[in-house]
Structures are given as structure tokens and as C-alpha cells.
PDB file of C-alpha atoms and ligand atoms in Angstrom:
ATOM      1  CA  MET Z   8       0.000   0.000   0.000  1.00 46.00           C
ATOM      2  CA  THR Z   9       2.727   2.379   0.981  1.00 47.00           C
ATOM      3  CA  GLY Z  10       4.786   1.390  -2.067  1.00 45.00           C
ATOM      4  CA  THR Z  11       1.975   2.135  -4.470  1.00 45.00           C
ATOM      5  CA  HIS Z  12       1.430   5.478  -2.849  1.00 47.00           C
ATOM      6  CA  THR Z  13       5.082   6.432  -3.241  1.00 47.00           C
ATOM      7  CA  ALA Z  14       5.147   5.416  -6.898  1.00 48.00           C
ATOM      8  CA  ALA Z  15       2.103   7.485  -7.663  1.00 47.00           C
ATOM      9  CA  GLY Z  16       3.688  10.413  -5.895  1.00 46.00           C
ATOM     10  CA  GLY Z  17       6.778  10.004  -7.994  1.00 48.00           C
ATOM     11  CA  VAL Z  18       4.869  10.079 -11.248  1.00 53.00           C
ATOM     12  CA  THR Z  19       2.980  13.125 -10.203  1.00 52.00           C
ATOM     13  CA  ARG Z  20       6.115  14.890  -9.235  1.00 54.00           C
ATOM     14  CA  ARG Z  21       7.884  14.084 -12.495  1.00 56.00           C
ATOM     15  CA  THR Z  22       4.896  15.329 -14.436  1.00 50.00           C
ATOM     16  CA  VAL Z  23       4.918  18.575 -12.551  1.00 50.00           C
ATOM     17  CA  VAL Z  24       8.621  19.062 -13.171  1.00 53.00           C
ATOM     18  CA  ALA Z  25       8.228  18.340 -16.879  1.00 51.00           C
ATOM     19  CA  ALA Z  26       5.320  20.730 -17.163  1.00 49.00           C
ATOM     20  CA  ALA Z  27       7.222  23.420 -15.353  1.00 51.00           C
ATOM     21  CA  GLY Z  28      10.146  22.941 -17.694  1.00 50.00           C
ATOM     22  CA  THR Z  29       7.956  23.253 -20.762  1.00 49.00           C
ATOM     23  CA  ALA Z  30       6.217  26.282 -19.420  1.00 50.00           C
ATOM     24  CA  GLY Z  31       9.542  27.889 -18.693  1.00 47.00           C
ATOM     25  CA  LEU Z  32      10.717  27.244 -22.231  1.00 47.00           C
ATOM     26  CA  GLY Z  33       7.493  28.611 -23.646  1.00 43.00           C
ATOM     27  CA  ALA Z  34       7.772  31.706 -21.564  1.00 45.00           C
ATOM     28  CA  ALA Z  35      11.314  32.246 -22.742  1.00 45.00           C
ATOM     29  CA  LEU Z  36      10.260  31.913 -26.394  1.00 43.00           C
ATOM     30  CA  VAL Z  37       7.336  34.238 -25.972  1.00 45.00           C
ATOM     31  CA  ALA Z  38       9.469  36.813 -24.257  1.00 45.00           C
ATOM     32  CA  CYS Z  39      12.024  36.589 -27.015  1.00 45.00           C
ATOM     33  CA  GLY Z  40       9.502  36.780 -29.857  1.00 44.00           C
ATOM     34  CA  GLY Z  41       7.578  39.539 -28.180  1.00 42.00           C
ATOM     35  CA  GLY Z  42      10.691  41.585 -27.861  1.00 42.00           C
ATOM     36  CA  SER Z  43      11.653  41.381 -31.511  1.00 42.00           C
ATOM     37  CA  SER Z  44       8.198  41.777 -33.007  1.00 41.00           C
ATOM     38  CA  GLY Z  45       7.410  44.598 -30.657  1.00 41.00           C
ATOM     39  CA  SER Z  46       9.692  46.948 -32.483  1.00 43.00           C
ATOM     40  CA  SER Z  47       8.367  46.119 -35.957  1.00 42.00           C
ATOM     41  CA  SER Z  48       4.721  46.194 -34.963  1.00 40.00           C
ATOM     42  CA  ALA Z  49       5.244  49.546 -33.348  1.00 43.00           C
ATOM     43  CA  SER Z  50       5.642  51.077 -36.794  1.00 44.00           C
ATOM     44  CA  GLY Z  51       2.844  49.020 -38.407  1.00 41.00           C
ATOM     45  CA  PRO Z  52      -0.110  50.393 -36.506  1.00 46.00           C
ATOM     46  CA  ALA Z  53       1.324  53.880 -36.762  1.00 45.00           C
ATOM     47  CA  ASP Z  54       1.461  53.570 -40.543  1.00 49.00           C
ATOM     48  CA  ALA Z  55      -2.056  52.192 -40.829  1.00 43.00           C
ATOM     49  CA  GLY Z  56      -3.426  54.797 -38.519  1.00 41.00           C
ATOM     50  CA  GLY Z  57      -1.730  57.538 -40.440  1.00 41.00           C
ATOM     51  CA  SER Z  58      -2.963  56.540 -43.879  1.00 43.00           C
ATOM     52  CA  ALA Z  59      -6.481  55.304 -43.128  1.00 40.00           C
ATOM     53  CA  PRO Z  60      -8.160  58.585 -42.265  1.00 43.00           C
ATOM     54  CA  GLY Z  61      -6.727  60.502 -45.208  1.00 40.00           C
ATOM     55  CA  SER Z  62      -6.853  57.885 -47.956  1.00 41.00           C
ATOM     56  CA  GLY Z  63      -9.604  56.236 -49.969  1.00 41.00           C
ATOM     57  CA  SER Z  64      -9.449  53.115 -47.841  1.00 42.00           C
ATOM     58  CA  GLY Z  65     -11.544  54.918 -45.285  1.00 40.00           C
ATOM     59  CA  SER Z  66     -14.436  55.191 -47.696  1.00 43.00           C
ATOM     60  CA  SER Z  67     -14.322  51.656 -49.035  1.00 44.00           C
ATOM     61  CA  GLY Z  68     -14.154  50.052 -45.608  1.00 41.00           C
ATOM     62  CA  PRO Z  69     -17.510  51.174 -44.257  1.00 45.00           C
ATOM     63  CA  SER Z  70     -19.348  50.442 -47.504  1.00 45.00           C
ATOM     64  CA  ASP Z  71     -18.000  46.890 -47.458  1.00 44.00           C
ATOM     65  CA  LYS Z  72     -19.489  46.354 -44.058  1.00 43.00           C
ATOM     66  CA  ALA Z  73     -22.785  48.011 -44.893  1.00 44.00           C
ATOM     67  CA  SER Z  74     -23.307  45.756 -47.863  1.00 42.00           C
ATOM     68  CA  GLY Z  75     -23.235  42.661 -45.718  1.00 47.00           C
ATOM     69  CA  GLY Z  76     -20.747  40.593 -47.648  1.00 56.00           C
ATOM     70  CA  ASP Z  77     -21.099  41.938 -51.172  1.00 71.00           C
ATOM     71  CA  ASP Z  78     -17.782  43.197 -52.404  1.00 85.00           C
ATOM     72  CA  VAL Z  79     -18.989  46.744 -53.008  1.00 93.00           C
ATOM     73  CA  LEU Z  80     -16.498  49.027 -54.683  1.00 94.00           C
ATOM     74  CA  SER Z  81     -18.440  52.198 -55.113  1.00 95.00           C
ATOM     75  CA  LYS Z  82     -21.734  53.879 -55.688  1.00 97.00           C
ATOM     76  CA  THR Z  83     -22.638  54.449 -59.312  1.00 97.00           C
ATOM     77  CA  ALA Z  84     -23.045  58.147 -58.478  1.00 97.00           C
ATOM     78  CA  ASP Z  85     -19.361  58.323 -57.558  1.00 97.00           C
ATOM     79  CA  ILE Z  86     -18.215  57.251 -61.027  1.00 98.00           C
ATOM     80  CA  PRO Z  87     -18.130  60.274 -63.326  1.00 97.00           C
ATOM     81  CA  GLU Z  88     -19.764  59.876 -66.734  1.00 97.00           C
ATOM     82  CA  GLY Z  89     -17.089  59.961 -69.422  1.00 98.00           C
ATOM     83  CA  GLY Z  90     -14.507  59.184 -66.781  1.00 98.00           C
ATOM     84  CA  GLY Z  91     -13.939  56.774 -63.996  1.00 98.00           C
ATOM     85  CA  LYS Z  92     -12.453  56.087 -60.650  1.00 98.00           C
ATOM     86  CA  ILE Z  93      -9.372  54.136 -59.630  1.00 98.00           C
ATOM     87  CA  PHE Z  94      -9.537  51.855 -56.604  1.00 97.00           C
ATOM     88  CA  ALA Z  95      -5.832  51.448 -56.086  1.00 96.00           C
ATOM     89  CA  ASP Z  96      -6.165  49.292 -52.989  1.00 95.00           C
ATOM     90  CA  ARG Z  97      -8.374  46.884 -54.948  1.00 95.00           C
ATOM     91  CA  LYS Z  98      -6.338  47.214 -58.144  1.00 97.00           C
ATOM     92  CA  VAL Z  99      -9.473  47.971 -60.111  1.00 97.00           C
ATOM     93  CA  VAL Z 100     -10.568  50.865 -62.319  1.00 98.00           C
ATOM     94  CA  VAL Z 101     -14.285  51.458 -62.775  1.00 98.00           C
ATOM     95  CA  THR Z 102     -15.330  53.656 -65.684  1.00 98.00           C
ATOM     96  CA  GLN Z 103     -18.544  55.056 -67.104  1.00 98.00           C
ATOM     97  CA  PRO Z 104     -17.814  55.627 -70.787  1.00 98.00           C
ATOM     98  CA  LYS Z 105     -21.488  56.390 -71.469  1.00 97.00           C
ATOM     99  CA  ALA Z 106     -24.361  57.243 -69.175  1.00 97.00           C
ATOM    100  CA  ASN Z 107     -25.267  54.211 -67.077  1.00 95.00           C
ATOM    101  CA  GLU Z 108     -22.731  52.000 -68.797  1.00 97.00           C
ATOM    102  CA  PHE Z 109     -20.145  50.841 -66.294  1.00 97.00           C
ATOM    103  CA  LYS Z 110     -16.971  48.959 -67.035  1.00 98.00           C
ATOM    104  CA  ALA Z 111     -14.138  47.723 -64.904  1.00 98.00           C
ATOM    105  CA  PHE Z 112     -10.563  46.888 -65.675  1.00 98.00           C
ATOM    106  CA  SER Z 113      -7.473  45.842 -63.844  1.00 98.00           C
ATOM    107  CA  ALA Z 114      -5.653  48.898 -62.503  1.00 98.00           C
ATOM    108  CA  VAL Z 115      -2.287  47.227 -63.017  1.00 98.00           C
ATOM    109  CA  CYS Z 116      -0.458  48.667 -66.011  1.00 98.00           C
ATOM    110  CA  THR Z 117       0.464  45.941 -68.498  1.00 98.00           C
ATOM    111  CA  HIS Z 118       3.811  47.610 -69.133  1.00 98.00           C
ATOM    112  CA  GLN Z 119       5.676  47.106 -65.875  1.00 98.00           C
ATOM    113  CA  GLY Z 120       2.957  46.702 -63.320  1.00 98.00           C
ATOM    114  CA  CYS Z 121       2.516  50.184 -61.890  1.00 98.00           C
ATOM    115  CA  THR Z 122      -0.962  51.032 -60.672  1.00 98.00           C
ATOM    116  CA  VAL Z 123      -2.649  53.465 -63.021  1.00 98.00           C
ATOM    117  CA  ALA Z 124      -3.159  56.787 -61.312  1.00 98.00           C
ATOM    118  CA  SER Z 125      -5.457  59.126 -63.171  1.00 98.00           C
ATOM    119  CA  ILE Z 126      -8.341  59.306 -65.624  1.00 98.00           C
ATOM    120  CA  SER Z 127      -8.883  62.201 -67.961  1.00 97.00           C
ATOM    121  CA  ASP Z 128      -9.860  62.831 -71.572  1.00 97.00           C
ATOM    122  CA  GLY Z 129     -11.403  59.365 -71.736  1.00 98.00           C
ATOM    123  CA  LEU Z 130      -8.067  57.779 -70.887  1.00 98.00           C
ATOM    124  CA  ILE Z 131      -6.772  55.782 -67.949  1.00 98.00           C
ATOM    125  CA  LYS Z 132      -3.191  56.900 -67.400  1.00 98.00           C
ATOM    126  CA  CYS Z 133      -0.180  55.224 -65.892  1.00 98.00           C
ATOM    127  CA  PRO Z 134       2.226  57.602 -64.155  1.00 98.00           C
ATOM    128  CA  CYS Z 135       5.317  55.449 -64.585  1.00 98.00           C
ATOM    129  CA  HIS Z 136       6.025  55.643 -68.315  1.00 98.00           C
ATOM    130  CA  GLY Z 137       2.928  57.311 -69.706  1.00 98.00           C
ATOM    131  CA  SER Z 138       0.823  54.421 -70.956  1.00 98.00           C
ATOM    132  CA  GLU Z 139      -2.783  55.361 -71.707  1.00 98.00           C
ATOM    133  CA  TYR Z 140      -5.793  53.101 -71.976  1.00 98.00           C
ATOM    134  CA  SER Z 141      -9.321  53.686 -73.204  1.00 98.00           C
ATOM    135  CA  ILE Z 142     -11.974  53.968 -70.509  1.00 98.00           C
ATOM    136  CA  ALA Z 143     -14.387  52.242 -72.912  1.00 98.00           C
ATOM    137  CA  ASP Z 144     -12.551  48.966 -73.437  1.00 98.00           C
ATOM    138  CA  GLY Z 145      -9.152  49.172 -71.759  1.00 98.00           C
ATOM    139  CA  SER Z 146      -7.353  49.204 -75.106  1.00 98.00           C
ATOM    140  CA  VAL Z 147      -3.938  50.844 -75.365  1.00 98.00           C
ATOM    141  CA  LYS Z 148      -4.151  54.405 -76.638  1.00 98.00           C
ATOM    142  CA  GLY Z 149      -0.597  55.498 -76.007  1.00 98.00           C
ATOM    143  CA  GLY Z 150       2.671  54.780 -74.286  1.00 98.00           C
ATOM    144  CA  PRO Z 151       4.697  51.596 -74.022  1.00 98.00           C
ATOM    145  CA  ALA Z 152       1.925  49.283 -72.732  1.00 98.00           C
ATOM    146  CA  PRO Z 153       2.076  46.030 -74.715  1.00 98.00           C
ATOM    147  CA  SER Z 154      -1.537  44.984 -74.160  1.00 98.00           C
ATOM    148  CA  PRO Z 155      -4.926  46.278 -72.988  1.00 98.00           C
ATOM    149  CA  LEU Z 156      -5.954  46.411 -69.341  1.00 98.00           C
ATOM    150  CA  PRO Z 157      -7.731  43.124 -68.643  1.00 98.00           C
ATOM    151  CA  PRO Z 158     -11.446  43.541 -67.914  1.00 98.00           C
ATOM    152  CA  GLU Z 159     -12.827  42.851 -64.443  1.00 97.00           C
ATOM    153  CA  GLN Z 160     -16.325  41.544 -63.812  1.00 96.00           C
ATOM    154  CA  ILE Z 161     -18.603  43.873 -61.894  1.00 96.00           C
ATOM    155  CA  LYS Z 162     -22.208  43.854 -60.812  1.00 96.00           C
ATOM    156  CA  VAL Z 163     -24.295  46.991 -60.759  1.00 96.00           C
ATOM    157  CA  SER Z 164     -27.350  46.897 -58.560  1.00 94.00           C
ATOM    158  CA  GLY Z 165     -29.246  49.357 -56.446  1.00 92.00           C
ATOM    159  CA  GLY Z 166     -26.838  52.151 -57.266  1.00 95.00           C
ATOM    160  CA  SER Z 167     -23.863  50.158 -56.045  1.00 96.00           C
ATOM    161  CA  ILE Z 168     -21.039  48.622 -58.009  1.00 97.00           C
ATOM    162  CA  SER Z 169     -19.475  45.480 -56.669  1.00 96.00           C
ATOM    163  CA  LEU Z 170     -16.926  43.018 -57.921  1.00 93.00           C
ATOM    164  CA  ALA Z 171     -18.730  40.019 -59.398  1.00 89.00           C
TER     165      ALA Z 171
HETATM  166  S1  FES S 223       4.382  50.640 -65.889  1.00 77.77           S
HETATM  167 FE1  FES S 223       2.782  51.796 -66.721  1.00 77.77          FE
HETATM  168  S2  FES S 223       3.711  52.821 -68.361  1.00 77.77           S
HETATM  169 FE2  FES S 223       5.345  51.620 -67.577  1.00 77.77          FE
END
């Protein structure tokens, strides 16, 4: 009876020691990782906080949530007729070449992959080397771009434009 009791005590004790050792190791790893990632994450949130209020991401965020899962890009009213709007964070350009006719293209320039930056005179323009694409069909109208901007599928419903 006494022998059994002692053996059980031994097992328990060894288990406790092993657990303590593991916990100690875990704590050491956490402390180490926390220390190194602490410095990099310190700049991350600062960056995000700095850009969110001023940039377009602030406007697309709330509309995503309001739509309840639909990938809403914009309201149709926000896309100028005969022009368009660039959603750089989504890498999509939405245009309205004619009244109530909406089109979408990739915003990634086919030349060297810059994001197109402006729309004027019926053209989507890349700032890097001056490629220009038609807002009507994405075709190349100028510059070194080797091929048209690929079309993106969109859905227009209830005054909202979402990625299909
Ligand atoms: S990357 Fe757009 S013109 Fe060169």
C-alpha cells in the first residue's frame, strides 16, 4: 500500500517538473519573440493609422461592411460619366464611358505593373512611363503598354457597383 502510494507520488512529481520545464521554455520563447516583433509592430499600426483617415481606404471600408458581404467598390453616383475612378487598394478601375454603362478593368499597367493613377480625356493613365488606356474597353491608346488592361467583372445593382 505504501509502495503504491510512493510510486504514484513520484509520477505526479515528475509530471509537474516536466510541465514546469515546458512552461519555462514557452515563456522564454514568448518573451524573445515579443521583444523582436514589438519593435516592428510599433511602426505598423502607426502607418495604418496615419494613412487610413486621409486615404480612400476609409471610404471603401464602411461600404464593405454596410453591404453585408457583397464586395462593393463604389456607388454608381461616384463614377463620373465619361470618366472613372481608380480603386488602387483593390487594383481595379471602374469607368462610365457612357451614361449608365459601367466597365471595370485591372488597374495594373500591363507595361511594368505600376498602378494606373489618373483618368482624364477618356483615358486611364499610368504615371510610370505614360501608358494610356481607353476607358471604354481598356485598349492601349498610347505609351509603351504592350496589351490592354484586362477587364474585371462587376455587378451593378441598387446604385452600387461590386466586384462580381
Ligand atoms: S508601368 Fe505603366 S507605363 Fe510603364
